[in-house]
Amino acid sequence: MTAISNYLGNNVLDAIFNNDTFAVTTVYVSLHTADPGTTGASEATGGAGPYARKSSSYAAAAAKSTSNDVAITY
């Protein structure tokens, strides 16, 4: 499993340990030309179209797993 972003990690920890509210309204999927690490570095640009992040929706989690509801096409 790849690392989660610093943004997500910090918000999850604050929600758990500081009783903060954190809600995700839209999830975006992006392409990277190298390991994005925790900062999202090396995101692809240009291409035919041009390239843009895609929003996605996911099924309800079960057994600590989920998957996207629809195919993500670039």
CSV table of C-alpha atoms in Angstrom, one decimal:
chain,number,residue,atom,x,y,z
A,1,MET,CA,0.0,0.0,0.0
A,2,THR,CA,1.3,3.5,-0.8
A,3,ALA,CA,1.5,6.2,1.7
A,4,ILE,CA,-1.4,8.5,2.3
A,5,SER,CA,-0.9,12.3,1.9
A,6,ASN,CA,0.2,14.5,4.7
A,7,TYR,CA,-3.2,16.3,4.5
A,8,LEU,CA,-5.2,13.1,4.9
A,9,GLY,CA,-3.0,11.7,7.6
A,10,ASN,CA,-3.1,14.8,9.7
A,11,ASN,CA,-6.9,15.2,9.3
A,12,VAL,CA,-7.5,11.5,10.3
A,13,LEU,CA,-5.3,11.8,13.3
A,14,ASP,CA,-7.0,15.1,14.4
A,15,ALA,CA,-10.4,13.4,14.0
A,16,ILE,CA,-9.4,10.5,16.1
A,17,PHE,CA,-7.3,12.1,18.8
A,18,ASN,CA,-8.6,15.7,18.9
A,19,ASN,CA,-12.3,15.0,18.2
A,20,ASP,CA,-12.1,17.2,15.1
A,21,THR,CA,-14.7,16.8,12.3
A,22,PHE,CA,-13.3,15.7,9.0
A,23,ALA,CA,-15.4,14.8,5.9
A,24,VAL,CA,-14.4,14.1,2.3
A,25,THR,CA,-17.0,15.3,-0.2
A,26,THR,CA,-15.1,14.4,-3.5
A,27,VAL,CA,-12.3,12.0,-4.1
A,28,TYR,CA,-10.0,12.6,-7.1
A,29,VAL,CA,-7.8,10.2,-8.8
A,30,SER,CA,-4.6,11.4,-10.4
A,31,LEU,CA,-1.8,10.0,-12.5
A,32,HIS,CA,1.9,10.4,-11.6
A,33,THR,CA,5.1,9.9,-13.6
A,34,ALA,CA,7.0,8.8,-10.5
A,35,ASP,CA,6.4,7.9,-6.9
A,36,PRO,CA,4.2,10.8,-5.6
A,37,GLY,CA,5.3,10.2,-2.0
A,38,THR,CA,3.2,12.0,0.6
A,39,THR,CA,3.2,15.3,-1.2
A,40,GLY,CA,1.6,14.3,-4.6
A,41,ALA,CA,4.8,15.1,-6.5
A,42,SER,CA,5.3,14.2,-10.2
A,43,GLU,CA,1.6,14.5,-11.2
A,44,ALA,CA,1.2,14.0,-15.0
A,45,THR,CA,0.5,17.1,-17.2
A,46,GLY,CA,-0.6,17.7,-20.7
A,47,GLY,CA,-1.3,14.8,-23.0
A,48,ALA,CA,-4.3,14.4,-25.3
A,49,GLY,CA,-7.3,16.0,-23.7
A,50,PRO,CA,-5.4,17.6,-21.8
A,51,TYR,CA,-4.9,15.5,-18.7
A,52,ALA,CA,-7.0,16.3,-15.6
A,53,ARG,CA,-7.7,14.6,-12.3
A,54,LYS,CA,-10.9,12.5,-12.3
A,55,SER,CA,-13.5,12.5,-9.6
A,56,SER,CA,-14.7,9.1,-8.4
A,57,SER,CA,-17.2,7.5,-6.0
A,58,TYR,CA,-16.7,4.4,-3.9
A,59,ALA,CA,-18.7,1.6,-2.5
A,60,ALA,CA,-19.3,1.4,1.3
A,61,ALA,CA,-16.3,-0.1,3.1
A,62,ALA,CA,-16.5,-3.6,4.3
A,63,ALA,CA,-13.7,-5.7,5.9
A,64,LYS,CA,-11.4,-2.6,5.8
A,65,SER,CA,-11.7,-2.4,2.0
A,66,THR,CA,-13.6,-0.5,-0.7
A,67,SER,CA,-13.5,-0.1,-4.5
A,68,ASN,CA,-14.6,2.5,-7.0
A,69,ASP,CA,-18.2,2.3,-8.3
A,70,VAL,CA,-17.3,3.1,-11.9
A,71,ALA,CA,-14.4,2.7,-14.2
A,72,ILE,CA,-11.9,5.6,-14.3
A,73,THR,CA,-10.8,6.3,-17.8
A,74,TYR,CA,-8.0,8.6,-19.0
